[in-house]
Coordinates of C-alpha atoms in Angstrom, one line a residue:
X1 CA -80.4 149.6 124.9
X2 CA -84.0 149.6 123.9
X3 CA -85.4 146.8 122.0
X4 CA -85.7 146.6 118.1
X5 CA -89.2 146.2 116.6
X6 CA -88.3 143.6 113.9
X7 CA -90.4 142.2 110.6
X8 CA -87.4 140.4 108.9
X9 CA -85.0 138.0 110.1
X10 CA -81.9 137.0 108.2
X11 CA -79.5 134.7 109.8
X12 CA -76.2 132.8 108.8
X13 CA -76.6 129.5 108.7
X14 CA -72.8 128.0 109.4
X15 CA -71.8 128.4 112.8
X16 CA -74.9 130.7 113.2
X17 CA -77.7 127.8 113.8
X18 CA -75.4 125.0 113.9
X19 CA -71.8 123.9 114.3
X20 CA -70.6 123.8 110.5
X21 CA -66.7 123.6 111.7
X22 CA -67.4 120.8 114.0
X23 CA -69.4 119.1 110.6
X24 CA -66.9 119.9 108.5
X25 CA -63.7 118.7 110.1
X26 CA -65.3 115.4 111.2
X27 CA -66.1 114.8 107.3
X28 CA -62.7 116.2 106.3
X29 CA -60.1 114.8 108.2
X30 CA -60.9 111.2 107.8
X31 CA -60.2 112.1 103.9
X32 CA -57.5 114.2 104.8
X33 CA -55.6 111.5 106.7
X34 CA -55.8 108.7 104.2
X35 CA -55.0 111.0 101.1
X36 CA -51.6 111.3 103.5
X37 CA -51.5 107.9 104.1
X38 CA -51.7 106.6 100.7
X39 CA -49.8 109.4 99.2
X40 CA -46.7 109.7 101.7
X41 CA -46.6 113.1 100.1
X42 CA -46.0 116.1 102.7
X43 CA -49.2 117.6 104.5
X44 CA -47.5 121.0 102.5
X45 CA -48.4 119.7 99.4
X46 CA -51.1 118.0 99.9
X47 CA -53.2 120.8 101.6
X48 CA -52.1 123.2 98.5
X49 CA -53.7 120.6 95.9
X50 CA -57.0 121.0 98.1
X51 CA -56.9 124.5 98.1
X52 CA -56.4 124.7 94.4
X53 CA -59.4 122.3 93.9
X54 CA -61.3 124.3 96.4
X55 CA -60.6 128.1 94.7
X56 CA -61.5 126.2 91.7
X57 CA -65.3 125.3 92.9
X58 CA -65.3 128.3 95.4
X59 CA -66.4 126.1 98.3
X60 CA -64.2 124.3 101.0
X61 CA -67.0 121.2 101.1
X62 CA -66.5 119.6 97.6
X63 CA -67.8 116.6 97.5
X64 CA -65.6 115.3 94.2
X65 CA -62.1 116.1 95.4
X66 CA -60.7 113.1 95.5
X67 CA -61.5 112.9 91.6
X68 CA -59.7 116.4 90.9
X69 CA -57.1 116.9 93.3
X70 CA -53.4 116.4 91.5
X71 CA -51.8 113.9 93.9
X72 CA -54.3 111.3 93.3
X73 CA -53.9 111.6 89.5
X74 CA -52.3 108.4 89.2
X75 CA -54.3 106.3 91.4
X76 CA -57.0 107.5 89.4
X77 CA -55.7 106.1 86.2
X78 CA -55.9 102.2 87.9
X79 CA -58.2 101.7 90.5
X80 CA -62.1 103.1 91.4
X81 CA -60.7 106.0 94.1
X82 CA -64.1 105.4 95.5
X83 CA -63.6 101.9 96.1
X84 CA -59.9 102.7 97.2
X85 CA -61.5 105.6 99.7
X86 CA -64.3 103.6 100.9
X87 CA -63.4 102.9 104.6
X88 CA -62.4 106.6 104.8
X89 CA -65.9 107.7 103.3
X90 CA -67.9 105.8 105.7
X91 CA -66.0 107.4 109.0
X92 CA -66.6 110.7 107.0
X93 CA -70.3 110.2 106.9
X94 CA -70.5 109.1 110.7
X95 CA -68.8 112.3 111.1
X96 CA -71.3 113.9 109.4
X97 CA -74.3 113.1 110.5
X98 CA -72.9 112.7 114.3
X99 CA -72.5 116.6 114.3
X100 CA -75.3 117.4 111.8
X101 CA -77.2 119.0 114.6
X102 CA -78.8 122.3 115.2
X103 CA -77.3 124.2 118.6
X104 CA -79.4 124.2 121.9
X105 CA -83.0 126.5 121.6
X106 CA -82.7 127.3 118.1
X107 CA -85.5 125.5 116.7
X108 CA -88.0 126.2 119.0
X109 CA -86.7 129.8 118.6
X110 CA -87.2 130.0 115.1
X111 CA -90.5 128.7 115.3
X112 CA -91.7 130.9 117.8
X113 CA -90.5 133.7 115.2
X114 CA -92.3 132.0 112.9
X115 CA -95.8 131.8 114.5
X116 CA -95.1 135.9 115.2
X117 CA -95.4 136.1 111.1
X118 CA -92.1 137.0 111.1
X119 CA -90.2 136.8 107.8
X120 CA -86.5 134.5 108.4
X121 CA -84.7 134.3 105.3
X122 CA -81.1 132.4 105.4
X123 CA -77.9 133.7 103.9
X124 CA -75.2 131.2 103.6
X125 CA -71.6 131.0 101.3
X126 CA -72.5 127.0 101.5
X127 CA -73.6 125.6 98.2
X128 CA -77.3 125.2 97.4
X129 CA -77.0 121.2 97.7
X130 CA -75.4 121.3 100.8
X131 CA -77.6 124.1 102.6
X132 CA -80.7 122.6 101.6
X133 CA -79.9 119.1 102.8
X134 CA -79.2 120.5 105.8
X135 CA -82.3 122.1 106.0
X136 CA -84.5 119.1 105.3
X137 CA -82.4 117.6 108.1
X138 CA -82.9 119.9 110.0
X139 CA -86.4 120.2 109.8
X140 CA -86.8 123.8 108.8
X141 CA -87.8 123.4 105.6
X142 CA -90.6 125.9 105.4
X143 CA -89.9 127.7 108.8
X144 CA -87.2 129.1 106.4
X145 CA -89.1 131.4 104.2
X146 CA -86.2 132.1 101.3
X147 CA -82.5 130.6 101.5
X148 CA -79.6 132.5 99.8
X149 CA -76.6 130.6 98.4
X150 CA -74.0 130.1 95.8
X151 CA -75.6 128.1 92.9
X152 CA -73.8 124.6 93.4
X153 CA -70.7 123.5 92.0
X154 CA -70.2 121.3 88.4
X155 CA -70.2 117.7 88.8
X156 CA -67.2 116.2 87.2
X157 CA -67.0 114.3 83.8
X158 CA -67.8 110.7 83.9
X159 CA -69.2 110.8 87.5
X160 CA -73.1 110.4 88.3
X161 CA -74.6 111.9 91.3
X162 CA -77.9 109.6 90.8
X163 CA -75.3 106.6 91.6
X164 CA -73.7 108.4 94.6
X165 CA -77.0 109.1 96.9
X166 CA -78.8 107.0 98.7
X167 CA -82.0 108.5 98.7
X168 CA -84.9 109.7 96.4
X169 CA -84.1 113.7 95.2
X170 CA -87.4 114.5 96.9
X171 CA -85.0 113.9 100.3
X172 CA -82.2 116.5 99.5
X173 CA -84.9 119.4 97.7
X174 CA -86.8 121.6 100.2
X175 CA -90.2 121.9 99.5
X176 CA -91.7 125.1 101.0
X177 CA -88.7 127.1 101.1
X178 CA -88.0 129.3 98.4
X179 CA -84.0 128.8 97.1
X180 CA -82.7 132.0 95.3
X181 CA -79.2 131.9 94.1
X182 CA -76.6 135.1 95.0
X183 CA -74.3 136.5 91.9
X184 CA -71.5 133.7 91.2
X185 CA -67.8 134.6 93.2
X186 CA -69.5 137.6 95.7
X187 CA -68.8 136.8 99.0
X188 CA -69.6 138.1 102.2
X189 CA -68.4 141.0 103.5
X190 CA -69.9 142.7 100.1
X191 CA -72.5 144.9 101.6
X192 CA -74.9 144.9 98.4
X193 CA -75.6 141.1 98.4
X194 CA -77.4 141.7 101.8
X195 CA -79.2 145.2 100.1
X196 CA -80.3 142.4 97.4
X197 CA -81.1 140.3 99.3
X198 CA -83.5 142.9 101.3
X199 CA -84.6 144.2 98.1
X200 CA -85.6 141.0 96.9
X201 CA -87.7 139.9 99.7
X202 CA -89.3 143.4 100.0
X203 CA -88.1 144.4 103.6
X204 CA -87.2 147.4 104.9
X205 CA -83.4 147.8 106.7
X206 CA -85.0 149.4 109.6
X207 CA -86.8 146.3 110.3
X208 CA -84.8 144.3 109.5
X209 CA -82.2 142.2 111.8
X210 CA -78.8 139.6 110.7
X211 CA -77.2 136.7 113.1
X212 CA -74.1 135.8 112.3
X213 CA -71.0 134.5 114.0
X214 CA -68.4 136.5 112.1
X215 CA -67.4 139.9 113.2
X216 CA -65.4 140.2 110.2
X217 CA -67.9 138.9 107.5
X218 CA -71.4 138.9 109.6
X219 CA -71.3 141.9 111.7
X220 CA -69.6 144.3 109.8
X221 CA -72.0 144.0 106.5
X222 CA -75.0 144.8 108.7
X223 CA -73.7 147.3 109.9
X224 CA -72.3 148.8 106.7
X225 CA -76.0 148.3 105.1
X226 CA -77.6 149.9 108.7
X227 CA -79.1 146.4 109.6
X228 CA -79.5 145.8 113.5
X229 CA -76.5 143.7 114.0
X230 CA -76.6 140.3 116.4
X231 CA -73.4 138.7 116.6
X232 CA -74.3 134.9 117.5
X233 CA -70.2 134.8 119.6
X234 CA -71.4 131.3 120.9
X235 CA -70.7 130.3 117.3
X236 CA -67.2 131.4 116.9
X237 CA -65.2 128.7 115.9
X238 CA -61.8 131.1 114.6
X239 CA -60.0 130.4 117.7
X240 CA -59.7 126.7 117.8
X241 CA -56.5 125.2 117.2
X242 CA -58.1 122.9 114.0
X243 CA -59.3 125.9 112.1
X244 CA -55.5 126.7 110.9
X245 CA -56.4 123.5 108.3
X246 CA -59.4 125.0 107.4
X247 CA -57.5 128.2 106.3
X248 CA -54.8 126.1 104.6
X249 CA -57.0 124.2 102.4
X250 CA -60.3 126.9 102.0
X251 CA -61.6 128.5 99.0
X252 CA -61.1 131.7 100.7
X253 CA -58.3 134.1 98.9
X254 CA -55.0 134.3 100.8
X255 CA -56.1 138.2 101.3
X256 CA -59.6 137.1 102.7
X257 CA -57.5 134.0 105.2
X258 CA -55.1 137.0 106.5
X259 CA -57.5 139.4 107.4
X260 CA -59.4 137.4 109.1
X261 CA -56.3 136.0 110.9
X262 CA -55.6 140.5 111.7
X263 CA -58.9 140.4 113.1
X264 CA -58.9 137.3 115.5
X265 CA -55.4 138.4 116.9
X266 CA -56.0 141.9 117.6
X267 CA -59.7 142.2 118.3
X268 CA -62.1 144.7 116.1
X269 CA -62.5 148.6 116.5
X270 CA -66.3 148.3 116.8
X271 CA -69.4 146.5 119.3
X272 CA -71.8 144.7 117.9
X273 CA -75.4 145.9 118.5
X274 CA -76.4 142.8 120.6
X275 CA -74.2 139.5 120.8
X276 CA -75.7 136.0 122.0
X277 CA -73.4 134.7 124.5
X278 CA -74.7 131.4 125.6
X279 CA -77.3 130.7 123.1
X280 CA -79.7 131.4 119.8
X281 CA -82.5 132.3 122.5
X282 CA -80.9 135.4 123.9
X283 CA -82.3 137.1 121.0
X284 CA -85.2 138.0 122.4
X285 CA -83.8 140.2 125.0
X286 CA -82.9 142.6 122.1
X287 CA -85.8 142.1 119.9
X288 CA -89.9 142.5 119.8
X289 CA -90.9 139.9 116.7
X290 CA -93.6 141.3 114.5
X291 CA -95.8 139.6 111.4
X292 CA -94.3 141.0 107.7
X293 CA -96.5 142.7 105.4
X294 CA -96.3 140.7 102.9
X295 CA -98.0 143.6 100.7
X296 CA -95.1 146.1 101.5
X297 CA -92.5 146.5 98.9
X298 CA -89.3 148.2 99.3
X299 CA -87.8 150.8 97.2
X300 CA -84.2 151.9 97.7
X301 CA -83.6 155.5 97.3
X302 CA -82.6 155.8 93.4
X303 CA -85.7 153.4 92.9
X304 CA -87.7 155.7 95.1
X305 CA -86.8 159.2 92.8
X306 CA -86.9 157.3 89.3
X307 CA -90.9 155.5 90.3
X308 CA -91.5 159.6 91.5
X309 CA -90.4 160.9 88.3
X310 CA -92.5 158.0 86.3
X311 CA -95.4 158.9 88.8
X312 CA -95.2 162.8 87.7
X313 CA -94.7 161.6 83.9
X314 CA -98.1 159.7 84.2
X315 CA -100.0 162.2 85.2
X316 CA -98.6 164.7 82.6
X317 CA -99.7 162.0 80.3
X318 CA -103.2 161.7 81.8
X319 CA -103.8 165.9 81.8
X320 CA -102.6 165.4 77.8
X321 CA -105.4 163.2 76.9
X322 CA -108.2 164.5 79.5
X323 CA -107.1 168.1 77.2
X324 CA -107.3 165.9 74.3
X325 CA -110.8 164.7 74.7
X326 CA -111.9 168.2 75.4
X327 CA -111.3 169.5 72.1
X328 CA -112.7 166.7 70.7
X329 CA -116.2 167.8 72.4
X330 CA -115.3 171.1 71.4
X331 CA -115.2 170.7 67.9
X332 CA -118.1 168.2 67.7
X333 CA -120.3 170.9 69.1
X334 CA -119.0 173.4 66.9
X335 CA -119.1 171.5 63.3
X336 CA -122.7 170.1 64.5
X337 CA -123.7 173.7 65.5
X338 CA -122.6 175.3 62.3
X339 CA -124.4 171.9 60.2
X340 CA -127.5 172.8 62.4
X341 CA -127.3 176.9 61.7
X342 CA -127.2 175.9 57.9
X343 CA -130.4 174.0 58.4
X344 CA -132.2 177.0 59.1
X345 CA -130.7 178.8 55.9
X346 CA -132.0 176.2 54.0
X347 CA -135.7 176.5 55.5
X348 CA -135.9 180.0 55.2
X349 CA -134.5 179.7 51.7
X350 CA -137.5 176.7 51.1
X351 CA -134.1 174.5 49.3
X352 CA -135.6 171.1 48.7
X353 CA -134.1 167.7 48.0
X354 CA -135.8 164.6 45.2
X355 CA -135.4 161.4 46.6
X356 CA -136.9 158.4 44.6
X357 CA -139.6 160.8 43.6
X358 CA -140.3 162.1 46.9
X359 CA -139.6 165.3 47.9
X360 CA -137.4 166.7 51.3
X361 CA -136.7 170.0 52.7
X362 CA -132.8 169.7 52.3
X363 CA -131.8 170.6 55.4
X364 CA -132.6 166.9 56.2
X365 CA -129.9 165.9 54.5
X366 CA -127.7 168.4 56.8
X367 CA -129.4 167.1 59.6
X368 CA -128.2 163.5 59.0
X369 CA -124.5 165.0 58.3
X370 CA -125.0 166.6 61.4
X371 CA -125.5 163.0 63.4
X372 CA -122.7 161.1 61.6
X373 CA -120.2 163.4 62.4
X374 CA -121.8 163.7 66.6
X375 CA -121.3 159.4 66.3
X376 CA -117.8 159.9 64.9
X377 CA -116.9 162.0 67.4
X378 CA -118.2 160.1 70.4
X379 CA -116.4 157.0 68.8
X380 CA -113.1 158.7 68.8
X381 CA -113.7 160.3 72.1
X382 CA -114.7 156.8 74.1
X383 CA -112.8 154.1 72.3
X384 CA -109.8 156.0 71.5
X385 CA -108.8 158.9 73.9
X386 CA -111.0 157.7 76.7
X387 CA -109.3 154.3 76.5
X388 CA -106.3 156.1 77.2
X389 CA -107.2 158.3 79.7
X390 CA -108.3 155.3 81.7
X391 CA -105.0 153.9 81.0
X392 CA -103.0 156.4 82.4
X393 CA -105.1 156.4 85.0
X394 CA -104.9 153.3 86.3
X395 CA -101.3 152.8 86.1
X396 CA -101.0 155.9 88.5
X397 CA -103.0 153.9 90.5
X398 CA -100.7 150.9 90.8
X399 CA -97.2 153.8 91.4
X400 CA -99.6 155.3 94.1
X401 CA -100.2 151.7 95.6
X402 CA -96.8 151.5 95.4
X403 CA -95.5 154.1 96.9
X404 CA -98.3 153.7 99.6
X405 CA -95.9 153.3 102.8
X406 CA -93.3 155.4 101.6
X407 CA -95.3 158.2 100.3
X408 CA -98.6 158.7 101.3
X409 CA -99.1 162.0 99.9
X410 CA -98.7 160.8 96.9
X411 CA -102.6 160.1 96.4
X412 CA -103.7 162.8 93.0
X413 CA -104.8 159.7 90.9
X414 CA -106.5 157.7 93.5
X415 CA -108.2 160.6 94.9
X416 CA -109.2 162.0 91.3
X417 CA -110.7 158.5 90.3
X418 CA -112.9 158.8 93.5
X419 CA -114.5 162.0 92.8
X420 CA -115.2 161.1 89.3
X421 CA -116.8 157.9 90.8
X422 CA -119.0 159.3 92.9
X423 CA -120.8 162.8 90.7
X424 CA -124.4 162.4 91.0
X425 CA -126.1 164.2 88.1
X426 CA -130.0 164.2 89.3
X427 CA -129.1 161.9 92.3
X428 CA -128.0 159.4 90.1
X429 CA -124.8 158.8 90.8
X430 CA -122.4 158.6 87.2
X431 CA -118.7 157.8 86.8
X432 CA -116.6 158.9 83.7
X433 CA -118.0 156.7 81.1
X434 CA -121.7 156.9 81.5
X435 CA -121.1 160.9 81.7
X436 CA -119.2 160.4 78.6
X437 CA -122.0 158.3 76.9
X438 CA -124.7 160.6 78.2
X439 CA -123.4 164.1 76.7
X440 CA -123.5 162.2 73.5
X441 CA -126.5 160.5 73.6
X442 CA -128.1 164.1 74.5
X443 CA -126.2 165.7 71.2
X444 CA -128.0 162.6 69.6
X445 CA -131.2 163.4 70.7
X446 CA -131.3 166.9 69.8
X447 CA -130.7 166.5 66.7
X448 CA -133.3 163.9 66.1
X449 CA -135.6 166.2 67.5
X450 CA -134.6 169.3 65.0
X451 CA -134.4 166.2 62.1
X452 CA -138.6 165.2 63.7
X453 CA -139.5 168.9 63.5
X454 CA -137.9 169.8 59.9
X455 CA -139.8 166.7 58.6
X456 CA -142.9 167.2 59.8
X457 CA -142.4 171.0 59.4
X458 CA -145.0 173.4 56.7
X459 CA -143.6 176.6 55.0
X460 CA -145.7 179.9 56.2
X461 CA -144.2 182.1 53.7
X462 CA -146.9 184.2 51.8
X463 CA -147.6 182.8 47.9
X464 CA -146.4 185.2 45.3
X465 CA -149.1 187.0 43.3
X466 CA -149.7 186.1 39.4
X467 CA -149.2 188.6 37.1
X468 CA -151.6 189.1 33.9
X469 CA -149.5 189.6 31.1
X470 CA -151.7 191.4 27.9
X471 CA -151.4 190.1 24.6
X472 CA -149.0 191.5 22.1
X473 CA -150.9 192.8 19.3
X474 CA -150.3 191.6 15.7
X475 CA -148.2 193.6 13.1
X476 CA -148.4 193.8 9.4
X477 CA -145.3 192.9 8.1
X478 CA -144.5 194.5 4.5
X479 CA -142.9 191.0 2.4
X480 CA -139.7 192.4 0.8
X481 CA -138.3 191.6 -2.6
X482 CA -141.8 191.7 -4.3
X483 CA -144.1 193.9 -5.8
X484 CA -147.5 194.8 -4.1
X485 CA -151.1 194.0 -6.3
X486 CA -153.6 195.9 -6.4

């Protein structure tokens, strides 16, 4: 087959990196056996109250069973069950810690992954506390970019976890790795935690490869998601005769336990991509490691259409107020040209203005009008309608970088702001807003100029001739109601 050009690694962490069966039975059975022992209660029963504990917190690692499972109810009510558990604690943590170990090549693996600039994120159904410790021991803290698990469990009433641990918190917190939490009760096989999990860290499915030691729960979700699919089948721990008490007393459903069971017994109707026999280091006969962009952001399909539509929406919005701002030019051109046309009716007409005693042709006064609606305009043009212009513009611009790897057709804005960037006008080179300020400041000056020239301006218009107008002569007026004397 030929070899898969990989950016982003996911792997499972339990039986994947390390031998979480062989930790957990040596931790669980010491408890096991002395919960028998001091009980004398049937393995039956017993294993059904640590199941029911175990649904309860949805993990089969709980470190507080001993306060909640039901046959130690009464010897609860006495006596500290630590204290009375405390020889059986300590062979648990030897148990621990003795198989707390990652398998044969996989560090040095993962760091030379690393050093490629590959992305490794972890996916694990282990709670955070328990993953992350293991981590730190590890050493991978920070080789692991991000780490996926179940938030962790409650801590029972009355008990403290400060008391319990033996080191600082600083110990058991990872530093440089990020920790990101998956939805409460999903599980794997559930395809869409993975697509989440892809989503959230950017990559791209193509790129992308998952390790994992389940065919049933590993395997099959890559696949189902189109993941390149590495089945880690040095890691399978499902045919060993102690993982029948794991089943018994799990968290896992009885559906989940039986299917798994199907599986084992009669084999699986599909071939993983690539499987790792022997060891973690066999992954590089399948894969070429490459350095993530960390730039890149990946859109799923729906995503994709809806950030299109927005894309197409924007620039709708960007041609309204571009139109916009044109009629605004439009009608300041026009209400200034007809203020200006006035003038002249005014000169011709020699209308004059009294102000404090002096007097103005009056189409001054029209001139003024003329400039305070011109800076109104421009006012409303660049801080208003401009403003959003340049708004609409530049969120195009951040859907175009967006889209970038995806579509990169999809360039109208970016290419637009360019041109508009680089007009020269009189090889001066002018973007948007200086050929904004410039029409108006050119409006402004010409009708200073007509204002200069109407001021300074003499009427030639001939002066009318005086007309003589001849005396009336005087009349004799005969007084009425007397008598004349002679």
């Amino acid at each position: 087959m030929s070899r898969k050009t990989i950016d982003t690694l996911i792997i499972d962490l339990d039986n994947t990196i390390f031998d979480w069966f062989a930790v957990w039975y040596a931790s669980f059975i010491p408890i096991y056996n002395d919960i028998l022992r001091v009980t004398g209660r049937p393995a039956s029963e017993i294993e059904a109250d640590i199941r029911a504990v175990h649904q309860v917190r949805r993990t089969s690692e709980y470190t507080f069973l001993l306060e909640e499972i039901e046959a130690l109810k009464d010897i609860r009510q006495t006596e500290d069950i630590r204290v009375r558990f405390h020889d059986a604690f300590e062979v648990s943590r030897r148990g621990r810690d003795l198989n707390l170990k990652l398998y044969p090549s996989v560090f040095r693996c993962l760091w030379d992954i690393k050093r490629k600039g590959t992305k490794i994120v972890a996916y694990t159904e282990s709670m955070g506390f328990y993953s992350a410790y293991r981590l730190k021991r590890f050493g991978l803290d920070g080789v692991i970019d991000v780490l996926f698990s179940p938030e962790d469990h409650d801590t029972p009433a009355g008990v403290s976890v400060d008391k319990m641990r033996r080191l600082p918190d600083e110990f058991y917190e990872l530093q440089v790795t990020q920790v990101r939490h998956t939805p409460p009760g999903e599980l794997k096989p559930n395809p869409r935690i993975l697509l989440d999990i892809i989503k959230a860290v950017g990559a791209k499915a193509e790129r992308c490869a998952y390790v994992g030691d389940s065919l049933f729960k590993d395997v099959a979700m890559a696949r189902d998601v189109g993941v390149f699919d590495i089945h880690a089948k040095y890691g399978e721990s499902q045919r060993r005769p102690e993982y029948n008490l794991l089943q018994r007393v799990s968290h896992w459903t009885e559906a989940d336990v039986q299917r798994e069971r199907e599986i084992t017994a009669k084999g699986h109707t599909f071939e993983p991509s690539a499987v790792l026999k022997d060891s973690f280091a066999e992954i590089f006969i399948y894969c070429d490691f490459g350095a993530f962009d960390e730039n890149r952001k990946n859109i799923d399909p729906d995503e994709l259409k809806n950030t299109i539509e927005i894309w197409k929406k924007t620039v709708d919005v960007q041609q309204h107020f571009n139109d916009l701002e044109m009629r605004i030019r439009n009608f300041a051109v026009t209400i200034v040209g007809v203020l200006v046309a006035s003038v002249g009716f005014t000169y011709q007409n020699g209308l004059e203005a009294t102000l404090f005693g002096v007097r103005y042709a009056a189409g001054l006064g029209l001139i003024v009008a003329a400039s305070i609606v011109w800076i109104g305009f421009f006012l409303m043009d660049r801080y208003w309608y401009h403003v959003l212009l340049k708004g609409a513009v530049k969120h195009a611009g951040k859907i175009e970088a967006q889209l970038q790897g995806r579509l990169p057709s999809i360039t109208l804005g970016q290419t637009i702001s360019d041109e508009s960037a680089s007009v020269r006008i009189c090889g001066i080179k002018m973007n948007s807003d200086t050929r904004l300020r410039n029409f108006y400041i050119l409006g402004l000056v010409m009708l200073a100029v007509v204002f200069g020239s109407l001021f300074f301006a003499t009427s030639n218009r001939p002066s009318l001739p005086v007309t003589q107008v001849a005396p009336v002569p005087a009349q004799s007026v005969a007084p009425t109601g007397g008598s004349e004397v002679h």
